[in-house]
Tab-separated table of C-alpha atoms in Angstrom:
chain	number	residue	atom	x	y	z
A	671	UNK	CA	8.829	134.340	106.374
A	672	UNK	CA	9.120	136.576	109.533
A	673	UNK	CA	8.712	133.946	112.036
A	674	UNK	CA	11.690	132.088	110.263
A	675	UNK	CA	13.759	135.642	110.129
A	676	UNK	CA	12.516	136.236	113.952
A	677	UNK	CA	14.162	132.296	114.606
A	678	UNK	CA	17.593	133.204	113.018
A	679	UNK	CA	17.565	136.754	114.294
A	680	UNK	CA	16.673	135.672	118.613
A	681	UNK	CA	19.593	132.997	117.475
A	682	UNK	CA	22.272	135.600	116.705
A	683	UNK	CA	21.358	138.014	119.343
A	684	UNK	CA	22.030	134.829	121.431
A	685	UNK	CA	25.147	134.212	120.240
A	686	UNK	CA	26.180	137.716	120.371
A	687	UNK	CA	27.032	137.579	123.972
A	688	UNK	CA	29.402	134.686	123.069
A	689	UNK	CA	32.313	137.050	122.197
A	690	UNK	CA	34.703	137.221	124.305
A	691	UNK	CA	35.493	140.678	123.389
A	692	UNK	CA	32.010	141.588	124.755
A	693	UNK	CA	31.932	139.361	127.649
A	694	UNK	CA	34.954	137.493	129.419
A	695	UNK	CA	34.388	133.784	129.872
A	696	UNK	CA	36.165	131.575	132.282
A	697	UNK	CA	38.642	129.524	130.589
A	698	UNK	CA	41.311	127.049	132.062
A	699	UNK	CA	44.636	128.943	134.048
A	700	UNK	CA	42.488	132.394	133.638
A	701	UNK	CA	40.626	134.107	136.480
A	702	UNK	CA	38.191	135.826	134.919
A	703	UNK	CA	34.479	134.504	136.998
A	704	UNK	CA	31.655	133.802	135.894
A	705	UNK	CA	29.624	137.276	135.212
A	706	UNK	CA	26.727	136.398	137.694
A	707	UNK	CA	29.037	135.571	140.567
A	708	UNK	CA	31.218	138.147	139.531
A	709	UNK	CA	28.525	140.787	140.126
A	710	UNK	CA	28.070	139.483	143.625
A	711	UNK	CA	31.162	139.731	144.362
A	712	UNK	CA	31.091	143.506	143.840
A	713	UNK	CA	31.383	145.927	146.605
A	714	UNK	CA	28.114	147.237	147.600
A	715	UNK	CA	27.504	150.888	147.140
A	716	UNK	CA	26.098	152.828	149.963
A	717	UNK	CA	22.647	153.885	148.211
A	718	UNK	CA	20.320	156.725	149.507
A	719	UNK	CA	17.208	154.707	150.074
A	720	UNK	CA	15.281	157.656	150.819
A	721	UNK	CA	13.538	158.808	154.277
A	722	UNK	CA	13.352	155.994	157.140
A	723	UNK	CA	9.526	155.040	157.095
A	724	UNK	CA	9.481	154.241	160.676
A	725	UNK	CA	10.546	158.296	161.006
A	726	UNK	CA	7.610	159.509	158.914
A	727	UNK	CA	5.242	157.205	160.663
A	728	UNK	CA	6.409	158.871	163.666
A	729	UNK	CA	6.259	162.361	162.101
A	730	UNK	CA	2.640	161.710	161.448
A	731	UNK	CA	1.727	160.641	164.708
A	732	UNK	CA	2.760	163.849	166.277
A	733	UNK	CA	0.861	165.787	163.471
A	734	UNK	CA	4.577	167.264	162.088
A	735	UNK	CA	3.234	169.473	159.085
A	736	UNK	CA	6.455	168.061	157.579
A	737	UNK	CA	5.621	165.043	156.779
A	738	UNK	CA	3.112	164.179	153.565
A	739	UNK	CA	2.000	161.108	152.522
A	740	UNK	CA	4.037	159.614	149.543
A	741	UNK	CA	1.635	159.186	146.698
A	742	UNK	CA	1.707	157.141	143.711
A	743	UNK	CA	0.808	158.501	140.266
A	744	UNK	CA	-1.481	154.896	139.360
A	745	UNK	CA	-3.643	154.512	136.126
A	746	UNK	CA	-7.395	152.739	136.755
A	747	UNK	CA	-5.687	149.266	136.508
A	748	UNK	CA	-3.663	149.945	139.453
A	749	UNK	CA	-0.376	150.198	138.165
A	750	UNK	CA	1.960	152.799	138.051
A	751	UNK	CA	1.744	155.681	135.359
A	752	UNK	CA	5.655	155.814	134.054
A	753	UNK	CA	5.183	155.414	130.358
A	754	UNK	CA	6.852	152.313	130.822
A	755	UNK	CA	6.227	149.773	127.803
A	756	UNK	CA	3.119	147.299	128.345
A	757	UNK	CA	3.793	143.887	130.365
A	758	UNK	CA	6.428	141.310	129.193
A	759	UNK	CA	4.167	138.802	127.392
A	760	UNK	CA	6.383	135.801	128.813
A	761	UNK	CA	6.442	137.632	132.703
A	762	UNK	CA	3.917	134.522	133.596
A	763	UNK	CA	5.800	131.832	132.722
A	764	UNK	CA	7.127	130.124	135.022
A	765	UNK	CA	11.137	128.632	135.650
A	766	UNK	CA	12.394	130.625	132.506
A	767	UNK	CA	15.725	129.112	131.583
A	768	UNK	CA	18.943	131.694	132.485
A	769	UNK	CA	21.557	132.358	129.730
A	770	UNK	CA	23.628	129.544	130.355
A	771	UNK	CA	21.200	126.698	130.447
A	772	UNK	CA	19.476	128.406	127.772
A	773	UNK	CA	22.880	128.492	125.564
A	774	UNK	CA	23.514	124.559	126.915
A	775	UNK	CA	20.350	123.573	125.525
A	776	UNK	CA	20.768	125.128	122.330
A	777	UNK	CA	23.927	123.615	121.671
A	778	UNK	CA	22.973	119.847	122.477
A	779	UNK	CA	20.053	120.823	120.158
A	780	UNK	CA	21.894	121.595	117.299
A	781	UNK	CA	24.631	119.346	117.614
A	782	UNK	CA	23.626	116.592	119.614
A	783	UNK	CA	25.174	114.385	122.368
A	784	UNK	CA	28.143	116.315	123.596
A	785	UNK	CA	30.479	115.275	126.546
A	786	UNK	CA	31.925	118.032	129.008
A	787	UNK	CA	34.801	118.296	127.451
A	788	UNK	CA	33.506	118.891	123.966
A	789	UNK	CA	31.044	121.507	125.045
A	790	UNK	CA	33.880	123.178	127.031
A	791	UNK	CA	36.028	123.617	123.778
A	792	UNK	CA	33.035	124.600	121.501
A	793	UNK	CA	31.887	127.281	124.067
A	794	UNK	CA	35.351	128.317	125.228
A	795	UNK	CA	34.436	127.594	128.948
A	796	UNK	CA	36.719	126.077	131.578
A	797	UNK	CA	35.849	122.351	132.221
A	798	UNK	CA	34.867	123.328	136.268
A	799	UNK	CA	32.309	126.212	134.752
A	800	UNK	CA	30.869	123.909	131.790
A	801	UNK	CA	30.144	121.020	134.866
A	802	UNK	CA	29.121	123.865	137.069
A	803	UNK	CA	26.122	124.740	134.566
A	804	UNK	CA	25.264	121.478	133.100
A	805	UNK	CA	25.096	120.017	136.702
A	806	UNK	CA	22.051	122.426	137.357
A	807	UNK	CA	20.407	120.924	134.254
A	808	UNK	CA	21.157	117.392	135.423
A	809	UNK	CA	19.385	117.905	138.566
A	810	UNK	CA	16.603	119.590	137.082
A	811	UNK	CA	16.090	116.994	134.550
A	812	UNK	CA	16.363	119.025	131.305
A	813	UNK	CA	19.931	116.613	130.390
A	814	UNK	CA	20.782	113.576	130.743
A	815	UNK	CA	24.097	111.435	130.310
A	816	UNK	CA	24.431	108.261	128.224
A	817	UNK	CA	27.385	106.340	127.151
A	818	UNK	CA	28.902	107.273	123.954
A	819	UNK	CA	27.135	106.105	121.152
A	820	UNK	CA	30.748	105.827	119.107
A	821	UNK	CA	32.200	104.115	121.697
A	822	UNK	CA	34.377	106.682	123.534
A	823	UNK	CA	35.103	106.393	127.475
A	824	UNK	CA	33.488	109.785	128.111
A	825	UNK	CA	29.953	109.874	129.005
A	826	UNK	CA	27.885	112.572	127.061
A	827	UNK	CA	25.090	114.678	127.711
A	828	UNK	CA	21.983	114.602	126.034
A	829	UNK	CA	19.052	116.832	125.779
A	830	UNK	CA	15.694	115.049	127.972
A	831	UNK	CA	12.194	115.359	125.954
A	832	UNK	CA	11.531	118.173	129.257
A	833	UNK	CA	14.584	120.096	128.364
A	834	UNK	CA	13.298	120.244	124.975
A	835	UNK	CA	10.276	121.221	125.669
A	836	UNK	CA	11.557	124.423	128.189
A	837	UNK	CA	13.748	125.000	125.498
A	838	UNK	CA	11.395	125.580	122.987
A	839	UNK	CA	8.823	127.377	125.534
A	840	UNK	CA	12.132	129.469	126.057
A	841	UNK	CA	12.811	130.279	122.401
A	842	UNK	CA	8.908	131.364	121.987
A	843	UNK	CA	9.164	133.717	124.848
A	844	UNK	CA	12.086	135.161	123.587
A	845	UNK	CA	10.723	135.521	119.987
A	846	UNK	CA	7.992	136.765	121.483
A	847	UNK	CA	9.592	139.607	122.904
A	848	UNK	CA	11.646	139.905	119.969
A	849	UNK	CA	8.576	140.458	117.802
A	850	UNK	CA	6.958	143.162	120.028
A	851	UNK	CA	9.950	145.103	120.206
A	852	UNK	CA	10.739	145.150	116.251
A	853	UNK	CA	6.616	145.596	115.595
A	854	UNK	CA	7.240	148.789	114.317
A	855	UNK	CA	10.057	148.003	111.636
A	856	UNK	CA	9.802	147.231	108.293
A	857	UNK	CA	10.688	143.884	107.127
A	858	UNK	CA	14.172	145.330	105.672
A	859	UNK	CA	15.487	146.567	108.800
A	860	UNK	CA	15.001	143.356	110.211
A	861	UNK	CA	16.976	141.246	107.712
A	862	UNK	CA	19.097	144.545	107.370
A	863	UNK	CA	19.544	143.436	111.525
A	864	UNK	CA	19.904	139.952	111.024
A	865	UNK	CA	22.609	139.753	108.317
A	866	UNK	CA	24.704	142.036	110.367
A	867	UNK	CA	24.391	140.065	113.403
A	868	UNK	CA	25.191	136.963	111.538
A	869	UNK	CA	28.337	138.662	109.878
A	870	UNK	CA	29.477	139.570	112.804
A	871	UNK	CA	28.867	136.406	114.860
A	872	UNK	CA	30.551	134.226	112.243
A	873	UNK	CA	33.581	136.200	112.167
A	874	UNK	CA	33.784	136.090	115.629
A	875	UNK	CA	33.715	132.239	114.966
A	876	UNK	CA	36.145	132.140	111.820
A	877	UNK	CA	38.445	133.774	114.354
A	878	UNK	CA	37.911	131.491	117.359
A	879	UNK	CA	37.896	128.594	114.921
A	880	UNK	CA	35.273	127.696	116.052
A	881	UNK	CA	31.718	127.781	114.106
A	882	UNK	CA	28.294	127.414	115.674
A	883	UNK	CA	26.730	124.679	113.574
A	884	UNK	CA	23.641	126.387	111.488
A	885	UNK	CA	21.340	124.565	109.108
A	886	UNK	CA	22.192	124.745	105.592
A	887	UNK	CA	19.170	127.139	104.491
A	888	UNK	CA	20.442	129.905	106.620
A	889	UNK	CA	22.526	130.801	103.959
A	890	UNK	CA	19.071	131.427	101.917
């Protein structure tokens, strides 16, 4: 029962970052950018990067009683001793998918064949940003397009038996993750989390007009 609540619950969270409120999307005539080329478009900040080390190898050479070694505080394994939480159990594996190929995916998956178009209007994504993404998936085999199996002009894209597969390696790392971070609550405040996250997701869709499609027994 809690690997089913842990499925719905990494779902939501996904979805979560849908809102527009929450994060701005590009849509057609608007110029909001997308968030990960927005961020590089930032100015830098000048940040203090801390003493040159080509000064305090030079300090040392001349025996400057100034200049200390810079230790490490390690544990026996080698690492460093910050309290920091243990290692991400998915850190390994290799070409994790990023948000937007992720949410892609997931949409084909629930809904099948899609063209650009109609995963532009069920994501609320400018046509340019929606190509944009799914031509990364193209190239790295994880979609493919095929004609329209009711006949339309538009080609659609379809998830590839790879793309399922990272998909669902995807989904298992984030459960994963999901799991060791709740391992401490009871099975209440996880549900408790879930149905609030759900609430708040579908109004967010009842408002948009547009619902994310869910299998029936959600509503269990």
């Amino acid at each position: 029962m809690l690997d089913r609540r842990l499925e719905r619950l990494e779902r939501e969270l996904m979805l979560v970052a849908r809102c527009s409120v929450l994060t701005p999307r590009e849509r057609k005539g608007c110029q909001a950018t997308d968030p990960q080329t927005a961020e590089s478009e930032q100015p830098t900040a000048k940040r203090d990067t801390g003493p040159d080390p080509r000064k305090e190898t030079r300090a040392e050479s001349r025996g400057d009683a100034r200049a200390e070694p810079r230790t490490e505080s390690r544990t026996e394994s080698g690492t460093e001793s910050r309290g920091e939480p243990g290692p991400d159990p998915c850190a390994t594996t290799p070409a994790r998918l990023d948000r937007s190929g992720y949410l892609l995916l997931s949409r084909l998956d629930a809904e099948g064949a899609m063209s650009i178009g109609q995963l532009a209007d069920a994501l609320q994504l400018d046509v340019s940003t929606v190509n944009r993404q799914t031509g990364a998936l193209l190239r790295a085999g994880l979609v493919e397009r095929i004609p329209d199996p009711d006949g339309g002009l538009a080609r659609k894209l379809r998830v590839t038996s790879q793309g399922a597969d990272r998909m669902a390696a995807e989904r298992t790392c984030r459960q994963t993750g999901l799991s060791r971070l709740l391992e401490s609550w009871t099975l209440e405040d996880v549900i408790r989390l879930e149905d609030v996250l759900t609430r708040f997701n579908r109004e967010v869709e009842r408002q948009e007009g547009r619902a994310w499609p869910r299998e029936t027994h959600d509503a269990e």
